[in-house]
Coordinates of C-alpha atoms and ligand atoms in Angstrom, one line a residue:
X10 CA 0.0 0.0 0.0
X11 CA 1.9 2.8 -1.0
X12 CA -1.3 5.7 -0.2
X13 CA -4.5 6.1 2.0
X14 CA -7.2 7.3 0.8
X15 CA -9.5 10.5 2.6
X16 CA -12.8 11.2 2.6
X17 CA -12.6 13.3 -0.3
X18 CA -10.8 10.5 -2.4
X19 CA -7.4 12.9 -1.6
X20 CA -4.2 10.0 -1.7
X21 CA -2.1 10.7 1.1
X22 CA 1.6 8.8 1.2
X23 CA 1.3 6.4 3.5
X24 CA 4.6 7.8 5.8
X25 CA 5.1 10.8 6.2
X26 CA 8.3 12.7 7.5
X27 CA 8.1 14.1 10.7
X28 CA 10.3 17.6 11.1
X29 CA 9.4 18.8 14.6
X30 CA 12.8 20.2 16.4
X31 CA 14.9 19.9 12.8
X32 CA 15.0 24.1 12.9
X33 CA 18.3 24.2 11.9
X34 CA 18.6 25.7 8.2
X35 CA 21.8 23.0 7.0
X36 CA 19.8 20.5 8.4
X37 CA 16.8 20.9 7.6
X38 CA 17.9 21.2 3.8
X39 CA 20.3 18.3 3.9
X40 CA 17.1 15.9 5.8
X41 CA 14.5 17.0 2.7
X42 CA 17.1 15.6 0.0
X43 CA 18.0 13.1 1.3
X44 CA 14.1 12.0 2.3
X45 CA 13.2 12.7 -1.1
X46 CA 16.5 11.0 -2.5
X47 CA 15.2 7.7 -0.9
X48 CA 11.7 8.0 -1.8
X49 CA 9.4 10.0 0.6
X50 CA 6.5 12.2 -1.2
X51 CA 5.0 13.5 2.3
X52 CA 6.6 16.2 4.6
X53 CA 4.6 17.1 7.6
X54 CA 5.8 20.7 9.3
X55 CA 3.8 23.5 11.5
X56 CA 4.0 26.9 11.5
X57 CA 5.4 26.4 15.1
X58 CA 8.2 24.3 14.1
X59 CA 10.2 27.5 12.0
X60 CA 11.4 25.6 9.6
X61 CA 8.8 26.3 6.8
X62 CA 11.0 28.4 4.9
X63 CA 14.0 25.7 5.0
X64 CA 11.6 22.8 3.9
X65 CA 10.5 25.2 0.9
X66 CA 14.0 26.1 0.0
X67 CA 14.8 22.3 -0.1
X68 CA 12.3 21.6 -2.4
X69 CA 13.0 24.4 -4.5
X70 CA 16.4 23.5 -4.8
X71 CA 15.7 19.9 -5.6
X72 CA 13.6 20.7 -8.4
X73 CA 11.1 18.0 -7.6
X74 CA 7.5 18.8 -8.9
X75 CA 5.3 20.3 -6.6
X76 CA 2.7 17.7 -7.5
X77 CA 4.6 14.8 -6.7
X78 CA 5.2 16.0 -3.3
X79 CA 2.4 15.9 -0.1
X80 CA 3.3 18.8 2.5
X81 CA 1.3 19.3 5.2
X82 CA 1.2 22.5 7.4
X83 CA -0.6 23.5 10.8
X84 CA -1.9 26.7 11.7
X85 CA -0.6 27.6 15.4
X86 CA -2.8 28.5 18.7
X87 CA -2.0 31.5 18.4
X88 CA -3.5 32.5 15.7
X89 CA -7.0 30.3 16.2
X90 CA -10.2 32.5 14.8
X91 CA -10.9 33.0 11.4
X92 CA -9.2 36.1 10.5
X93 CA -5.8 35.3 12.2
X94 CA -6.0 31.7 10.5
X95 CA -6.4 33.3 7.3
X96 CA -3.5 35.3 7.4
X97 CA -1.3 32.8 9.3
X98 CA -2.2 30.1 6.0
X99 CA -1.0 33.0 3.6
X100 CA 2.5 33.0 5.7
X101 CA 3.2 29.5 5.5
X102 CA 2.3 29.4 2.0
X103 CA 5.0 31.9 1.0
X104 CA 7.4 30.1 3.9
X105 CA 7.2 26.6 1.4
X106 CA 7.3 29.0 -1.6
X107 CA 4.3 27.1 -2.8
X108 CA 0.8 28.5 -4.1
X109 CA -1.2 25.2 -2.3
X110 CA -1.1 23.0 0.6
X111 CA -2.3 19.1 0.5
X112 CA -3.4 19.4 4.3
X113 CA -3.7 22.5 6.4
X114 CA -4.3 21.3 10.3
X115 CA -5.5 22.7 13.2
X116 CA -2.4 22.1 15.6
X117 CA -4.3 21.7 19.1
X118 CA -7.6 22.4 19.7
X119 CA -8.9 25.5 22.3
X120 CA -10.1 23.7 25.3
X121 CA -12.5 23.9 28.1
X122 CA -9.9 23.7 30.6
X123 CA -8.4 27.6 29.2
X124 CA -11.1 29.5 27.3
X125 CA -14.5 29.5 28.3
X126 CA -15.4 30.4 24.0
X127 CA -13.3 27.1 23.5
X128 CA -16.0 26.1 21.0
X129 CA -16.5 28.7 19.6
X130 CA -12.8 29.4 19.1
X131 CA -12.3 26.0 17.4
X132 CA -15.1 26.2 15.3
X133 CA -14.2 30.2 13.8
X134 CA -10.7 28.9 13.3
X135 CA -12.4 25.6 11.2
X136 CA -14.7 27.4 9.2
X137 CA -11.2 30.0 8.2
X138 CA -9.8 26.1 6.9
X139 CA -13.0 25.1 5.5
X140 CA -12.9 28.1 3.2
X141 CA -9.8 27.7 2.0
X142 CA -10.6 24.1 0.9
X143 CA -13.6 25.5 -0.4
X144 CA -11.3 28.2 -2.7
X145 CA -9.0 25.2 -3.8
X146 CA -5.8 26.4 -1.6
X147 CA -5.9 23.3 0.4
X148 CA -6.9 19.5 -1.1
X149 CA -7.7 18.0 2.3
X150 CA -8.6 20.5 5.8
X151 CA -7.9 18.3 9.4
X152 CA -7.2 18.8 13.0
X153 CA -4.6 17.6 15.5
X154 CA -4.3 16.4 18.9
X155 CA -8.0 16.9 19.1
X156 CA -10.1 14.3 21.4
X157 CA -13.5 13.1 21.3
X158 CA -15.3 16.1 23.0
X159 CA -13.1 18.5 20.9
X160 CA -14.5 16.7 18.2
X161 CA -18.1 16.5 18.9
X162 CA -18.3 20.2 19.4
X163 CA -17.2 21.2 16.0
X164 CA -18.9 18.6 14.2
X165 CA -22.0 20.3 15.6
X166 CA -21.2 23.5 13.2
X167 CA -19.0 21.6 11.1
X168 CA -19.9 22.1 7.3
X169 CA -16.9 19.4 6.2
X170 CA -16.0 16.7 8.6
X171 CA -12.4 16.8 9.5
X172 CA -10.2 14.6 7.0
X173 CA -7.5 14.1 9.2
X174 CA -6.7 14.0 13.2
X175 CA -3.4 13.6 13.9
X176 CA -2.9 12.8 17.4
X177 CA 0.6 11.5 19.7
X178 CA 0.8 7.8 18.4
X179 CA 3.2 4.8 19.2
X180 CA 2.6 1.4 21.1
X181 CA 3.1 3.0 24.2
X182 CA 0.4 5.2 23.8
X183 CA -2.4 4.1 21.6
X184 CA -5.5 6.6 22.6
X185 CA -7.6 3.9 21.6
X186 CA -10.8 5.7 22.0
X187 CA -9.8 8.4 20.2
X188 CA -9.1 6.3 17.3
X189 CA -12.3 4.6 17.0
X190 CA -13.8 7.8 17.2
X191 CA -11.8 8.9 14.4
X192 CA -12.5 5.8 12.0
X193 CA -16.2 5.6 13.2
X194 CA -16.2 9.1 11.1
X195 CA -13.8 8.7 8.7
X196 CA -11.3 10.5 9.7
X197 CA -7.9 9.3 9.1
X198 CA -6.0 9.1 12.1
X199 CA -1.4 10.3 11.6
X200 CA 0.9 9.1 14.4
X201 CA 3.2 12.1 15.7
X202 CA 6.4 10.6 17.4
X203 CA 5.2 7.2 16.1
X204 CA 8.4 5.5 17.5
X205 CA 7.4 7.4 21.2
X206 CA 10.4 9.6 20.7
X207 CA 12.5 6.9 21.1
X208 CA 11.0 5.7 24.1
X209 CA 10.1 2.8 22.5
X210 CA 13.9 1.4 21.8
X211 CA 14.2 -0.2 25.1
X212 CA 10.6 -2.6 25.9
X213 CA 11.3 -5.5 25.8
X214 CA 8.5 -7.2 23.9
X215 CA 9.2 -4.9 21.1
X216 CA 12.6 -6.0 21.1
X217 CA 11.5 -8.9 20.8
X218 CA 9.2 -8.8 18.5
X219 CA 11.7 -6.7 16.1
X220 CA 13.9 -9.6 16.6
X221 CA 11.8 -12.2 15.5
X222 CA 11.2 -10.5 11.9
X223 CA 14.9 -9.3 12.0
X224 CA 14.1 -5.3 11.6
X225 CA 14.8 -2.5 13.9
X226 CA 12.1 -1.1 16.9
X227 CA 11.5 1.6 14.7
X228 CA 10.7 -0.5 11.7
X229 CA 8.1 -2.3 13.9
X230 CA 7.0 0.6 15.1
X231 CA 5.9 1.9 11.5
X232 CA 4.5 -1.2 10.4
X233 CA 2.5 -1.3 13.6
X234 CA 0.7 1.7 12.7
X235 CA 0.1 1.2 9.1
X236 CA -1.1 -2.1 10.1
X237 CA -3.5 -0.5 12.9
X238 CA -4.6 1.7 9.5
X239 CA -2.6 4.7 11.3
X240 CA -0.5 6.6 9.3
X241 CA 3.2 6.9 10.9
X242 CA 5.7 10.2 10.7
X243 CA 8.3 8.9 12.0
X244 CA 11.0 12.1 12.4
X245 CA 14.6 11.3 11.6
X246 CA 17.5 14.0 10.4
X247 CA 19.9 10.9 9.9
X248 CA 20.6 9.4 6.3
X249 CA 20.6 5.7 7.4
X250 CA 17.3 6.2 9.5
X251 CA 15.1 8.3 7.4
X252 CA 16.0 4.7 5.0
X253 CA 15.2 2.0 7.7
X254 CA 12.1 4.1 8.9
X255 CA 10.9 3.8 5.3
X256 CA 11.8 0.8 4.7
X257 CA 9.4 -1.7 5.7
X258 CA 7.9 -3.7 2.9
X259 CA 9.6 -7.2 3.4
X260 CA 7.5 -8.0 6.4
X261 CA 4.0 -8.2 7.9
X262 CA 3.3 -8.5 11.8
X263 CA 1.4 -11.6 12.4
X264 CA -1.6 -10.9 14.3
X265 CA -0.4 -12.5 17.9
X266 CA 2.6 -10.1 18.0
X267 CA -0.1 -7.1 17.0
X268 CA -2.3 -8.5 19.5
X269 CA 1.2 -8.3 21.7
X270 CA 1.7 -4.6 20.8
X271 CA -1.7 -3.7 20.9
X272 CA -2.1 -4.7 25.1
X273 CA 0.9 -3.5 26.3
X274 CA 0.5 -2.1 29.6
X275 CA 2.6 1.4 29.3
X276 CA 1.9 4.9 29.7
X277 CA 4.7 6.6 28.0
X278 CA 2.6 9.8 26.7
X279 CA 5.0 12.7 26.0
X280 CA 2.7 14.4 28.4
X281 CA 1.3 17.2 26.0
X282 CA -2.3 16.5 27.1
X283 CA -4.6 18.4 24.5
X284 CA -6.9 20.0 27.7
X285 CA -3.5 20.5 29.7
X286 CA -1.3 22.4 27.7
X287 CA -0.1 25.2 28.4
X288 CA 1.3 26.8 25.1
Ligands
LIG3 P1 17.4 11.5 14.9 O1 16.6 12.7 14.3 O2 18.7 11.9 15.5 O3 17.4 10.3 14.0 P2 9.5 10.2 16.9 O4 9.4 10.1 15.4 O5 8.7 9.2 17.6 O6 9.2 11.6 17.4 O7 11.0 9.9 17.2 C1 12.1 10.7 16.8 C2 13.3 10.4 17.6 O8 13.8 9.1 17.3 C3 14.4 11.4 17.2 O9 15.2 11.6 18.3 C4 15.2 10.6 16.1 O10 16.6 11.0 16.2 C5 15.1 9.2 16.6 N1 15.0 8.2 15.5 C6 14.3 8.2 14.4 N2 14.5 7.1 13.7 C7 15.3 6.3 14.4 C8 15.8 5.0 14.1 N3 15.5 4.3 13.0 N4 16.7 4.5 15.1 C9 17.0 5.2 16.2 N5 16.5 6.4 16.5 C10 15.7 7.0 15.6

């Protein structure tokens, strides 16, 4: 399976590249060729992360066509509401130096916990990304880190049903009910930190389990999600790991080791709660 499919019959490569914390300029360019050099199409950055302008450099540089490539921007909580949104999707369109976006997110939703017009707030800042879908800047509109009674609230005034949630991911955190949720209204649920920030290297039954199909942690980690119908962006800024991470045709997980994975008994959350946050 090389793509999933959205609602709106949008392919989406199924890995993307995570670039969180790769703010570096040299970096940054040297990670996007060599990504694209072995074979990733999808490059998932924010607003947040600064290094918009890099990642559009890179791919101006590289010459790859535009098309050919799936880049995925988030607008930050700072600029929620429908004006601010607006203006902040304008920015990061001249930071890739690109004239569309395949998926423009809503980073983390307003909660209850910090604004009493959380829903309000959520929904003015949806109906700014709705638009834009609706004027062709955007093939596919989503949110991120949102949870079910995020959710509920802006389906309520929701004209188009979020495409995409992209939530904290990996077998040490599986948010289970979030991902029902999701699929029950298909939405297609991205793993960030899919390989738990590295957490995951050292349990044991993964270990194991990598082992037994001789590939690394982070290769089972990947095919776990795809498996799980997750999509995975695993974040790497190192040659021989943005390869491995990518690299996980020869293998399937047999379904005792997913029922393995899928049980384990860890809490290994980053701890950036969606109603807890404080940024
Ligand atoms: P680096 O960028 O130096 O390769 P996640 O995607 O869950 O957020 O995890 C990213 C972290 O895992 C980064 O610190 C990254 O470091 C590291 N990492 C990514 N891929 C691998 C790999 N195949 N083996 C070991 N560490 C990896």
């Amino acid at each position: 399976m090389d793509n999933f499919i959205l609602q709106n019959g949008v392919k989406i490569p199924c890995i993307g590249l995570g670039t969180w914390e790769n703010r570096d300029e040299k970096s940054v360019v040297d990670t996007i060729s060599e990504a694209i050099n072995c074979g990733y199409r999808h490059i998932d950055t924010a607003a947040v992360y600064a290094n918009e302008q890099y990642i559009g450099k890179a791919i101006n540089s590289i010459g790859i066509n535009r098309q050919d490539l799936f880049i995925t921007s988030k607008v930050w909580n700072t600029e929620r509401g429908y004006a601010k949104t607006m203006r902040a999707f304008e920015k990061t369109l001249n930071n890739l130096q690109t004239d569309y976006l395949d998926l423009y997110l809503v980073h983390w939703p307003a909660s209850p916990s910090k604004y009493d017009n959380w829903a309000e707030l959520n929904a003015e800042t949806w109906h700014a990304l709705e638009d834009l879908y609706k004027m062709q800047k955007v093939r596919a509109i989503g949110v991120s880190n949102f949870w079910i009674h995020h959710l509920e609230q802006l389906l309520n005034v929701a004209n188009i049903v979020p495409m995409v949630n992209q939530i904290e991911y990996h077998p040490g955190y599986r948010q289970s009910y979030v991902v029902d949720y999701c699929k029950a209204h298909n939405m297609l649920v991205e793993a960030w930190s899919p390989l738990g920030r590295g957490k995951m290297f050292s349990i044991p039954e993964l270990i194991q389990i990598a082992k037994k199909y001789n590939v690394s942690v982070a290769q089972v980690c990947v095919k776990w999600c795809l498996q799980n119908g997750i999509l995975p962006l695993p974040k790497s800024t190192k040659p021989e790991r943005l390869k491995e991470n990518a690299d996980i045709e020869g293998f399937t997980i047999a379904p005792d080791d997913m029922r393995i994975i899928n049980s384990l008994q860890l809490e290994s959350s980053s701890g950036q709660i969606p109603d807890e946050i404080d940024f």
